[in-house]
CSV table of C-alpha atoms and ligand atoms in Angstrom, one decimal:
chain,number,residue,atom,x,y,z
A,1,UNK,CA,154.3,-145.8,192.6
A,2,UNK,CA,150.6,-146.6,192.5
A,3,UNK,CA,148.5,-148.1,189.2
A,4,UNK,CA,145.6,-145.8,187.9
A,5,UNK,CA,143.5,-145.9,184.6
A,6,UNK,CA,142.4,-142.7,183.3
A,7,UNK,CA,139.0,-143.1,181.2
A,8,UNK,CA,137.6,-140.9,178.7
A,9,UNK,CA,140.5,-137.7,178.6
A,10,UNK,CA,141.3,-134.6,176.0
A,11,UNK,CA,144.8,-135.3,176.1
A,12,UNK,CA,147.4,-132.5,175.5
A,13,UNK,CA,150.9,-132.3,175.9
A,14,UNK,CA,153.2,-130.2,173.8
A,15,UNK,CA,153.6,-133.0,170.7
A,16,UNK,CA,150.0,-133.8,170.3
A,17,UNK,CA,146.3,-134.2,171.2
A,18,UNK,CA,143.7,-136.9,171.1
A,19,UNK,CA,140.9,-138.2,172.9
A,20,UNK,CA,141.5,-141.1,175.1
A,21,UNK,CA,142.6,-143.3,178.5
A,22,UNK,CA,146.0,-143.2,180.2
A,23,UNK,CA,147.2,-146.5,181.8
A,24,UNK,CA,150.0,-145.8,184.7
A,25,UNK,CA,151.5,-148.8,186.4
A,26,UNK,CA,153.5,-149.2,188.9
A,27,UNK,CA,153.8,-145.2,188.8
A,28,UNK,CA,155.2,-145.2,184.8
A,29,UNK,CA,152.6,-144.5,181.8
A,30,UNK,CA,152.6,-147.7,180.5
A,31,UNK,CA,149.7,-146.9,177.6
A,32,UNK,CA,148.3,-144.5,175.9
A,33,UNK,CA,145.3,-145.0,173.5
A,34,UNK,CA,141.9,-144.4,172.3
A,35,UNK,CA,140.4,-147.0,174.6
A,36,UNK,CA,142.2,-149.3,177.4
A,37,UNK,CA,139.8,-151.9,178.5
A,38,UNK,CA,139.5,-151.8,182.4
A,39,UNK,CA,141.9,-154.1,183.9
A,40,UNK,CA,140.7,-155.8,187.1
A,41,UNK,CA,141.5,-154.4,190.6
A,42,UNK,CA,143.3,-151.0,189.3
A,43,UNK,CA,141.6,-147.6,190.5
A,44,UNK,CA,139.5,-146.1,187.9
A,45,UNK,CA,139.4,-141.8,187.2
A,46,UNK,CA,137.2,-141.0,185.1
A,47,UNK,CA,137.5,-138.3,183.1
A,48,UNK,CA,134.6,-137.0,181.6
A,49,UNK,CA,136.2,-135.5,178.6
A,50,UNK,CA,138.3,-133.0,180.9
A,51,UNK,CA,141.7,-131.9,179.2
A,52,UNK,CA,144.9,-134.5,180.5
A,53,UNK,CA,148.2,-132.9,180.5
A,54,UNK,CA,151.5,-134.1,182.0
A,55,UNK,CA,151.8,-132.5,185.6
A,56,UNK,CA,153.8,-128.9,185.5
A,57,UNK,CA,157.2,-128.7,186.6
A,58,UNK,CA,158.2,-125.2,188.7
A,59,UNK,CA,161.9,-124.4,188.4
A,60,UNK,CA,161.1,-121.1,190.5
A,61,UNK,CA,159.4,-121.3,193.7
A,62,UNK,CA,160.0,-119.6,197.3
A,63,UNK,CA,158.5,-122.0,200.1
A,64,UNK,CA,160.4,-120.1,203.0
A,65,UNK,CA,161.7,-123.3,204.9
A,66,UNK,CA,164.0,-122.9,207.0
A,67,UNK,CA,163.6,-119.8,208.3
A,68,UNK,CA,159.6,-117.5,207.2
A,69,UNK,CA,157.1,-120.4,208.1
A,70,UNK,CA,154.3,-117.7,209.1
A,71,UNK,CA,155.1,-117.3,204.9
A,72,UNK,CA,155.2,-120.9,203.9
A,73,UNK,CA,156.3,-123.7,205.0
A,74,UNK,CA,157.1,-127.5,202.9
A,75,UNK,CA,154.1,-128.6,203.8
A,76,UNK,CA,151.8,-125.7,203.2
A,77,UNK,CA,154.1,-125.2,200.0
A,78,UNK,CA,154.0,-128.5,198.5
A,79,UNK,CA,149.8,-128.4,198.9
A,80,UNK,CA,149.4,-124.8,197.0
A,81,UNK,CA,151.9,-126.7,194.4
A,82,UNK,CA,149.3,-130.3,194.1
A,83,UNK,CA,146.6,-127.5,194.0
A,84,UNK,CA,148.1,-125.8,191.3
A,85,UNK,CA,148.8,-128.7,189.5
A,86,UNK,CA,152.6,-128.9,190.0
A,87,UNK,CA,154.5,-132.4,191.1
A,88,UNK,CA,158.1,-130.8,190.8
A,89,UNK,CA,159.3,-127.8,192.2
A,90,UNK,CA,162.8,-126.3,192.6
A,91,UNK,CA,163.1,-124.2,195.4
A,92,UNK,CA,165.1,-121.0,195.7
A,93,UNK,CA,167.8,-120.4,198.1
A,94,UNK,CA,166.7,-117.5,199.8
A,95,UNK,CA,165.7,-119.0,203.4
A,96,UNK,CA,166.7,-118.5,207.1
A,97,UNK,CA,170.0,-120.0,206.3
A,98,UNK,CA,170.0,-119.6,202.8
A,99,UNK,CA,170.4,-123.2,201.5
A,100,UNK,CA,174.2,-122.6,200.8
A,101,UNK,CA,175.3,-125.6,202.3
A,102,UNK,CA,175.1,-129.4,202.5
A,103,UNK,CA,173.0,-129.4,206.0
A,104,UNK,CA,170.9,-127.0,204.4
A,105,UNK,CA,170.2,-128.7,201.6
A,106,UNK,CA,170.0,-131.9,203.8
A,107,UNK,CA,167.2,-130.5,206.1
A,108,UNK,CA,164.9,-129.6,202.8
A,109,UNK,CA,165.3,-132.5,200.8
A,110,UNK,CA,164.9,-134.6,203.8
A,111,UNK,CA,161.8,-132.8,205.1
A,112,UNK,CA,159.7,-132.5,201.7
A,113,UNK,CA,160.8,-136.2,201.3
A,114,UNK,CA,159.0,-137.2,204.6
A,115,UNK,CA,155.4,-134.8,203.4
A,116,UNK,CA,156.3,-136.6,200.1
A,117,UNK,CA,153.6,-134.9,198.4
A,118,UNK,CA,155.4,-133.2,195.3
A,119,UNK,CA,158.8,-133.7,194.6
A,120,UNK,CA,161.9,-131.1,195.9
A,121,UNK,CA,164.4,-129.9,194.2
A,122,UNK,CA,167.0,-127.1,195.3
A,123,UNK,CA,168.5,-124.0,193.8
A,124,UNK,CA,172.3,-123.6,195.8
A,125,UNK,CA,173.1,-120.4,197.0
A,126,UNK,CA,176.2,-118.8,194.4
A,127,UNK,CA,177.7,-117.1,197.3
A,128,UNK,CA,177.9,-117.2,201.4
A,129,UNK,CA,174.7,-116.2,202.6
A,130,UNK,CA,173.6,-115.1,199.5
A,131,UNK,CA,176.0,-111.6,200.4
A,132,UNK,CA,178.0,-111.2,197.0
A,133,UNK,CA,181.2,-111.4,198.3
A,134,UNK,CA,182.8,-115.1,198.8
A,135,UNK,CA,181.5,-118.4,196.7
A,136,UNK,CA,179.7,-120.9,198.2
A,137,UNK,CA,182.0,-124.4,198.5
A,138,UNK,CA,180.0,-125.4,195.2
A,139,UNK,CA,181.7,-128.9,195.6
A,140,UNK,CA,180.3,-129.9,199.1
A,141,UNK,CA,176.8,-128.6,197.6
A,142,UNK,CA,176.7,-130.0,193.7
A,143,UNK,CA,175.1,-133.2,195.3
A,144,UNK,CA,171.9,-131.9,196.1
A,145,UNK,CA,171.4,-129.1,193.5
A,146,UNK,CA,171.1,-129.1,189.9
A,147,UNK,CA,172.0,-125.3,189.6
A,148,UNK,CA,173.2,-122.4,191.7
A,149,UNK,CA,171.7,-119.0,192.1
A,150,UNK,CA,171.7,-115.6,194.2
A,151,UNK,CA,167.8,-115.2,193.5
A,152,UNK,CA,166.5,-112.2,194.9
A,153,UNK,CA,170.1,-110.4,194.2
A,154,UNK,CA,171.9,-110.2,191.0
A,155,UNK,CA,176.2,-111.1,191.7
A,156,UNK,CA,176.9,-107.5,191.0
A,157,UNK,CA,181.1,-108.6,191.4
A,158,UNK,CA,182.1,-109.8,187.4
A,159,UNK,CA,184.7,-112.0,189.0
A,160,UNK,CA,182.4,-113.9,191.4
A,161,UNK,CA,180.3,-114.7,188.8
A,162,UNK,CA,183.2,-115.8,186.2
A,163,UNK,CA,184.6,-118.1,189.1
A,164,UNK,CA,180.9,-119.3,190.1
A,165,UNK,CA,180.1,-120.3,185.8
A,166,UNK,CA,184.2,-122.1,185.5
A,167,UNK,CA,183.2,-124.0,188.6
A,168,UNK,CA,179.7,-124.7,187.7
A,169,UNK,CA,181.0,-126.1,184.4
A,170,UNK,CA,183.5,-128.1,185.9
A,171,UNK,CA,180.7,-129.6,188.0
A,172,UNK,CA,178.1,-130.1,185.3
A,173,UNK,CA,175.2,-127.7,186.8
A,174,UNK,CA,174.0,-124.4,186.1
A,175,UNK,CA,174.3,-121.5,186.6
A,176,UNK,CA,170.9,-119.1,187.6
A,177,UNK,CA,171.2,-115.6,187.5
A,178,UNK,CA,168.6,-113.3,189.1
A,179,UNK,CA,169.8,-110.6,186.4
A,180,UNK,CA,169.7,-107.4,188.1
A,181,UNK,CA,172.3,-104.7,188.4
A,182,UNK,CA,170.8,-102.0,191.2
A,183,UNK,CA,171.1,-98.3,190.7
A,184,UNK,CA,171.3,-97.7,187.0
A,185,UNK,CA,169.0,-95.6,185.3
A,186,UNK,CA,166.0,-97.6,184.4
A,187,UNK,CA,165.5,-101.0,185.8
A,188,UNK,CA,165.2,-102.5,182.3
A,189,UNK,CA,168.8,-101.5,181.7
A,190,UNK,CA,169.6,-103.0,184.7
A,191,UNK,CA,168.6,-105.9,183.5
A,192,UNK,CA,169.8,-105.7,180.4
A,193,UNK,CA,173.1,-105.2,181.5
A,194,UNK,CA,173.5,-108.4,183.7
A,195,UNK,CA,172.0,-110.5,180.6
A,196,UNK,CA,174.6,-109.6,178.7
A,197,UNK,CA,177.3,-109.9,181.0
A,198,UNK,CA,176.1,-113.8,181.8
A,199,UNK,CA,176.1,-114.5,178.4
A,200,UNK,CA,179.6,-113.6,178.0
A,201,UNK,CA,180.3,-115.7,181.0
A,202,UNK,CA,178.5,-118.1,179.3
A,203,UNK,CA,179.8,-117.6,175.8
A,204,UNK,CA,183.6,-117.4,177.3
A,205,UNK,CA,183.1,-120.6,180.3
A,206,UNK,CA,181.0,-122.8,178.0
A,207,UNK,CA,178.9,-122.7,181.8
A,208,UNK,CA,175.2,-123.3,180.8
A,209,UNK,CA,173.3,-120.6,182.1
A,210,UNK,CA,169.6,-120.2,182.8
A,211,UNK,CA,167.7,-116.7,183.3
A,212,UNK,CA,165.6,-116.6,186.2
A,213,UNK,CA,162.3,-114.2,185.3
A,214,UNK,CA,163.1,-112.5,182.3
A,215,UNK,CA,160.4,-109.3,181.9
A,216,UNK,CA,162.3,-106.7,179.3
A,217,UNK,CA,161.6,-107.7,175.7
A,218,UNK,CA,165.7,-105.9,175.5
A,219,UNK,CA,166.7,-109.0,177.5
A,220,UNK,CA,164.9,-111.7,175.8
A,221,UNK,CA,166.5,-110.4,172.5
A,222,UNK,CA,169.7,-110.5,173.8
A,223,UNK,CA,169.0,-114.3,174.9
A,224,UNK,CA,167.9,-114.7,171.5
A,225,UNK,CA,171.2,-113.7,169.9
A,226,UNK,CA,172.8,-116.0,172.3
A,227,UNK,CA,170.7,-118.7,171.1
A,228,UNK,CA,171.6,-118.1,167.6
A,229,UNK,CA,175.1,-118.6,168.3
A,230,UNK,CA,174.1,-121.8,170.2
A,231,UNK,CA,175.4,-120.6,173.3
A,232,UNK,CA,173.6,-123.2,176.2
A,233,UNK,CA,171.5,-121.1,177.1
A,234,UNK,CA,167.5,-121.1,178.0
A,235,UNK,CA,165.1,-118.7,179.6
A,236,UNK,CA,162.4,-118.3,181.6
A,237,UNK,CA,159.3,-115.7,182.3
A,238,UNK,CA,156.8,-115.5,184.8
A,239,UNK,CA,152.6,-115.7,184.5
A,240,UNK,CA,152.7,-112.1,186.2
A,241,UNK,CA,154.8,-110.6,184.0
A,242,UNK,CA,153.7,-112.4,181.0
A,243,UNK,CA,149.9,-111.7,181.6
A,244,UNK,CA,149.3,-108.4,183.8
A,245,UNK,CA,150.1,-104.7,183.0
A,246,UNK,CA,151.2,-102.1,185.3
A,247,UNK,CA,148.3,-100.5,184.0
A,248,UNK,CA,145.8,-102.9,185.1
A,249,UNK,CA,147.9,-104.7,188.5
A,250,UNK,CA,149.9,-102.7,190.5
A,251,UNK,CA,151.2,-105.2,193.0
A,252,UNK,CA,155.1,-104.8,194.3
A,253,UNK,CA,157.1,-107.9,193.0
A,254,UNK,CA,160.7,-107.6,191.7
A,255,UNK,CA,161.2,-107.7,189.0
A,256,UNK,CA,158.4,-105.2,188.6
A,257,UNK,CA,154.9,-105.7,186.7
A,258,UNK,CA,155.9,-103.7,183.0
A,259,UNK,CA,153.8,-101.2,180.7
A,260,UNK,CA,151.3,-103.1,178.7
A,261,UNK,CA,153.6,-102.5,175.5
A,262,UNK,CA,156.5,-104.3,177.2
A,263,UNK,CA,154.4,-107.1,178.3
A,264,UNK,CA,152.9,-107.2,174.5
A,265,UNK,CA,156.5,-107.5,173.4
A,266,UNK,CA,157.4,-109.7,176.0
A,267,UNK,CA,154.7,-111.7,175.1
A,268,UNK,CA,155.7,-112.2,171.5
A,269,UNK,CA,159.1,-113.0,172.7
A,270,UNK,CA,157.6,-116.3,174.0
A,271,UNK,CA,155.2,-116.7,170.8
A,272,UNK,CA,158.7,-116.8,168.9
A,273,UNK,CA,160.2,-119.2,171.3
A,274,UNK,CA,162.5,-117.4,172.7
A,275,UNK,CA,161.0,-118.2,176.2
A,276,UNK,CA,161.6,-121.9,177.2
A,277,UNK,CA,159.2,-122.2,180.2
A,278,UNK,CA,157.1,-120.5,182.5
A,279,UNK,CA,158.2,-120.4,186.0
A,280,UNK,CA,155.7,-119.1,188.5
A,281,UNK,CA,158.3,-117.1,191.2
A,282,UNK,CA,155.6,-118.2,193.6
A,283,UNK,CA,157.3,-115.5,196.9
A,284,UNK,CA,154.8,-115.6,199.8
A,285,UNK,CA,154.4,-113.8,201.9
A,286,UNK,CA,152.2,-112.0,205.2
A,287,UNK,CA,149.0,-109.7,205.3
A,288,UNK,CA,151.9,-107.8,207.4
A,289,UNK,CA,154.4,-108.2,204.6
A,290,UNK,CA,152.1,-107.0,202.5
A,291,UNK,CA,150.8,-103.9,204.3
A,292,UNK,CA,154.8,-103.3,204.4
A,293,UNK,CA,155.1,-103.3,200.7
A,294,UNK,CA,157.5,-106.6,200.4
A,295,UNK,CA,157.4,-107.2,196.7
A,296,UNK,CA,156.1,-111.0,196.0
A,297,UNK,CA,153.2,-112.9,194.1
A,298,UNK,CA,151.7,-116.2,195.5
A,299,UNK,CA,151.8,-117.2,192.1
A,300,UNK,CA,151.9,-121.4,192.2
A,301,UNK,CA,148.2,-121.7,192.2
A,302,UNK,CA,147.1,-119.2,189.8
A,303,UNK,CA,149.9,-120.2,187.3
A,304,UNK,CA,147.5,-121.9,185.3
A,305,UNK,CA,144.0,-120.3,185.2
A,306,UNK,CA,146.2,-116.9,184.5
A,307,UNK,CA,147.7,-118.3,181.6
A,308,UNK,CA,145.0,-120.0,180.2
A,309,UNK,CA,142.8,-117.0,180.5
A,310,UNK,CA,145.1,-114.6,179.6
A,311,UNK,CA,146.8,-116.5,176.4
A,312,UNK,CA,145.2,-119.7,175.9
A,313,UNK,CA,141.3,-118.1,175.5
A,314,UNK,CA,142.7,-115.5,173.8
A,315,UNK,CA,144.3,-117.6,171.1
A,316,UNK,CA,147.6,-115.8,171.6
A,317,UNK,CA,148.6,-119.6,172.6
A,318,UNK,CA,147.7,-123.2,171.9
A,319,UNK,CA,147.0,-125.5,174.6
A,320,UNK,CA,150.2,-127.7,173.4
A,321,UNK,CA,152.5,-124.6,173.7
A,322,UNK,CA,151.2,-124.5,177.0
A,323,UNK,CA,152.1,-127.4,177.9
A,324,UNK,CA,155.5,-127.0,176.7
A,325,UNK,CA,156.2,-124.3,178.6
A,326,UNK,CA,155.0,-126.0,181.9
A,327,UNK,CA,155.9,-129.4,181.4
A,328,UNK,CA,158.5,-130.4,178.8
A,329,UNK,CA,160.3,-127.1,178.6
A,330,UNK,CA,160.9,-126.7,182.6
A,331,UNK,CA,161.7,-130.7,182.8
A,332,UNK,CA,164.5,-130.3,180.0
A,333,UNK,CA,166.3,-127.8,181.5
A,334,UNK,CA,166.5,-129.6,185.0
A,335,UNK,CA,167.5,-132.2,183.4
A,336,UNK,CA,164.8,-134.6,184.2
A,337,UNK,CA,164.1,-137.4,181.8
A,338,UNK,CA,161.2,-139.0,180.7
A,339,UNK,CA,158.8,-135.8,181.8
A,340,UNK,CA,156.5,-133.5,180.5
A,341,UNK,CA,154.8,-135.4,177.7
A,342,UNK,CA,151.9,-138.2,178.2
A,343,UNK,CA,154.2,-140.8,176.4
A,344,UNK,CA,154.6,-144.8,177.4
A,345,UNK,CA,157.3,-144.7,179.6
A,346,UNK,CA,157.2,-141.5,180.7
A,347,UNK,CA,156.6,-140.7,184.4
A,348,UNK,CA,152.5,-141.2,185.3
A,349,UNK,CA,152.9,-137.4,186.7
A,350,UNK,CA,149.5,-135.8,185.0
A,351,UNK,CA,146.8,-133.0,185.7
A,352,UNK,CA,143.5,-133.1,184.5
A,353,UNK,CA,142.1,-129.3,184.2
A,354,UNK,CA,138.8,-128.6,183.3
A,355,UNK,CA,137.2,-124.7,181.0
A,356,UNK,CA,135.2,-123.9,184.7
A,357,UNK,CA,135.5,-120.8,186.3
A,358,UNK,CA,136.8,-120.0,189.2
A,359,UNK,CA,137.0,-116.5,191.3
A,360,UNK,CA,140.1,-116.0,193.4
A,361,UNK,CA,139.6,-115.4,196.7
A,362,UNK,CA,141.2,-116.1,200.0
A,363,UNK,CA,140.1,-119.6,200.7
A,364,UNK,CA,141.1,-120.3,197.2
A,365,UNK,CA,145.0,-120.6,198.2
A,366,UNK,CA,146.2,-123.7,200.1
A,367,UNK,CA,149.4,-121.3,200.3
A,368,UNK,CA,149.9,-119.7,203.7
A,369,UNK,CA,150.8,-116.3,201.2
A,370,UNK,CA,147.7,-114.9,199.8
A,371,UNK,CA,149.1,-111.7,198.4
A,372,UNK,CA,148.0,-111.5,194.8
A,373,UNK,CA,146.7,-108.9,192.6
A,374,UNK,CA,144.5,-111.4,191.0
A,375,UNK,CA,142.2,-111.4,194.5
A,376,UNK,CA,138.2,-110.9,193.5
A,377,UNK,CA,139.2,-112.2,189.6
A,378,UNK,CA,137.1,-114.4,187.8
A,379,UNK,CA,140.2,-116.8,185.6
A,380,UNK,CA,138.9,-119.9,183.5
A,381,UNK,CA,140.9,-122.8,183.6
A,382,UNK,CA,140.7,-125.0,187.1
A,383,UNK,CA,142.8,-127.9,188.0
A,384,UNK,CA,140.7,-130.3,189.1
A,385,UNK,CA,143.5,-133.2,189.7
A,386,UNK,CA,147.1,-134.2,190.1
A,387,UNK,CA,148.4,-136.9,189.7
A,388,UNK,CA,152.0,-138.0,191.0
A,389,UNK,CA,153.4,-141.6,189.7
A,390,UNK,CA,149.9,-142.8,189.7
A,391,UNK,CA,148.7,-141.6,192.8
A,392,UNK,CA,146.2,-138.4,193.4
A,393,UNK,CA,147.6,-136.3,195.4
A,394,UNK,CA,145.2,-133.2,194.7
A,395,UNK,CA,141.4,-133.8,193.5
A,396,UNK,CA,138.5,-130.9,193.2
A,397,UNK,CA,139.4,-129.3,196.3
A,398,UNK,CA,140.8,-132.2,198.3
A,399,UNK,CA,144.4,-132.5,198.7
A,400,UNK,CA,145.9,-135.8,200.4
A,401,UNK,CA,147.4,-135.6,203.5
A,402,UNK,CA,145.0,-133.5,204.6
A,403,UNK,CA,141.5,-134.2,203.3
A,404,UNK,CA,142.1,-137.8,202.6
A,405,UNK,CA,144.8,-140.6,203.2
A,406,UNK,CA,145.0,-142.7,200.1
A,407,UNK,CA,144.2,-142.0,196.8
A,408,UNK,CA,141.5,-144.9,196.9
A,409,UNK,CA,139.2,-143.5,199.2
A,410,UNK,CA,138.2,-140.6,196.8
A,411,UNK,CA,138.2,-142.3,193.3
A,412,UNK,CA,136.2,-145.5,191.4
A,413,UNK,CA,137.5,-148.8,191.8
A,414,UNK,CA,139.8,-148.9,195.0
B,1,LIG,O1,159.4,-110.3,194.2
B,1,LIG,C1,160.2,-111.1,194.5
B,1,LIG,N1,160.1,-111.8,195.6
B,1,LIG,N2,161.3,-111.3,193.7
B,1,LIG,C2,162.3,-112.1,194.0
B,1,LIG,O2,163.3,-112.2,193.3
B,1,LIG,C3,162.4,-112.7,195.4
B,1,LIG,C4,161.0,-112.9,195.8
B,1,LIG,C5,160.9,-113.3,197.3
B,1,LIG,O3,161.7,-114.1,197.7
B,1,LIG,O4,160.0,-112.8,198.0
């Protein structure tokens, strides 16, 4: 909850853009205009005309604690997140337990709580070890998730799932299918299939329902014919899948990269609003992993450079729509209130990112995972600092915690 004026900013968020300063206080934006006089003894960032957005919000990340820490760990995860511009993340349930019950859940919150660097949220398990055969005790877990998923695994049993959405409704959370039924034909259709089977779940339960990494233009039109009929419903896609071609980035990740004609239409799926936010699936994962073929991007850090090279530069995008689908779109469908937009009142979460250059290499990940296809690209579009309620927690290659203690010793005026 720290104070911080930010001078001389391009700010962006998905309602509008203007040039000026940002005022947070006590950790809320408390102004927002052309030109806020310095108050005395409040920390100064200057700008220099760099774009200000609000901070990104990941409903989809993978930071392998308990269980993978040679993959990730909180810690490790929460830096690649500042470094990538992200204050919120919602973690997946796949861990060593799965998080599919209260301890759990308990040992996560509690441990990212103590790094306190971006702010936790969890994904619950839908069933018992994320097996497909018995439902989690969605009760005893409601508390500390804000939706419930088998990520990684589709529930293949059309019972389970009908049970999972009654309950889910019952408790006011959501449901997050990893659509994927295995074995069919083409791995489109498989996903086809379970998108339509969760929105008649979702049509018949009244459950709200929320589609983890949607990459078959089929599926997104199916989610736009549930939208139509105002089913509550929302979807997401990934920067892989919405930027790279099979044709160009062959890297294994599930769902896999498509043709470039899918992506296209994929693509115009999310020009057309069907897509509400992009959620990076950041899975990583070992040099050994790799070498073995595990399918996984360490996505969390390149989310933005990929998309703003890929659709921003290219005008396929606006920077506002951007922002939407980062900030305000993933914040809505959490439930989070006052986030995503650089409003008074809103939450001082914010990102400055500047047009620079960057190559991705190694060194570039604060992430233990480093397996990317994007390794020796040259992506405009760096974040050069994140802010959370106020205070840096990430600035031009210094992340606190690590490089520096308190947000003070590495801007003006503290
Ligand atoms: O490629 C993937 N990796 N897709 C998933 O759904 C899970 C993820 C992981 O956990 O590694």
């Amino acid at each position: 909850m720290s104070d911080l004026l930010i001078k001389g900013a391009r700010i962006v968020d998905a309602g509008r853009e203007m040039a000026g300063d940002v005022l947070i206080a006590g950790g809320i934006i408390e102004e927002v205009s052309e030109e806020i006089p310095p108050p005395k003894g409040i920390p100064l960032l200057p700008a220099g005309g760099k774009f200000l957005l609000p901070a990104f919000v990941d409903l989809h990340a993978h930071f392998r604690d308990p269980g993978f820490p040679q993959k990730e760990d909180l810690l490790s995860g929460s830096r690649a997140a500042a470094h990538g511009g992200f204050t919120v993340v919602s973690l997946m349930p796949n861990t060593d337990p799965p998080c599919d019950s209260p301890e759990v859940a308990r040992y996560i919150l509690d441990k990212a709580r103590r790094i306190g660097l971006v702010e936790v949220h969890l994904v619950g398990a839908i069933t018992r070890g994320l097996r497909g055969e018995e439902l989690v005790d969605m009760e005893a877990l409601a508390p500390y998730v804000w939706a419930f998923s088998d990520d990684g695994h589709g529930v293949e049993d059309h019972r389970l799932m009908w049970e999972a959405a009654k309950r889910a409704r019952e408790l006011g959370k959501t449901i997050y299918p990893h659509p994927e039924f295995r074995g069919l034909p083409s791995r489109e259709l498989g996903e086809e299939l379970m998108v339509a089977r969760d929105l008649w779940i979702c049509r018949r339960t009244g459950a709200r329902f929320h589609m983890a990494h949607i990459s078959s233009p089929g599926a997104a039109e199916l989610v736009a014919l549930a939208k139509e009929k105002r089913l509550p419903v929302t979807c997401e896609a990934t920067p892989h899948h919405l930027c790279l071609s099979r044709e160009e980035a062959d890297h294994p990740v599930n769902p896999p990269i498509s043709t470039r004609e899918a992506v296209d239409a994929l693509v115009k799926g999310l020009v057309e609003g069907i897509i509400d936010a992009v959620a990076t699936d950041h899975a990583p994962h070992t040099d050994a992993d790799v070498a073995a073929g595990v399918p996984g991007i360490s996505g969390i850090e390149t989310a933005f450079p990929l998309l703003y090279t890929r659709l921003v530069k290219t005008g396929t995008i606006g920077l506002r729509t951007l922002s939407r689908l980062l900030s305000l779109g993933p914040a809505r469908i959490m439930g989070l209130r006052k986030r995503g937009l650089v409003r008074e009142g809103f939450v001082g979460d914010l990102v400055l990112v500047t047009e620079e250059e960057l190559e991705v290499t190694g060194d570039f990940f604060f992430s233990k995972g480093k397996n990317t296809p994007l390794l020796g690209w040259r992506l405009r579009g760096r974040v050069w600092a994140t802010i959370r309620e106020g205070e840096v927690i990430y600035l031009d290659g210094k992340v606190k915690g690590r490089d520096f203690d308190d947000h003070r010793q590495v801007i003006r005026g503290g």
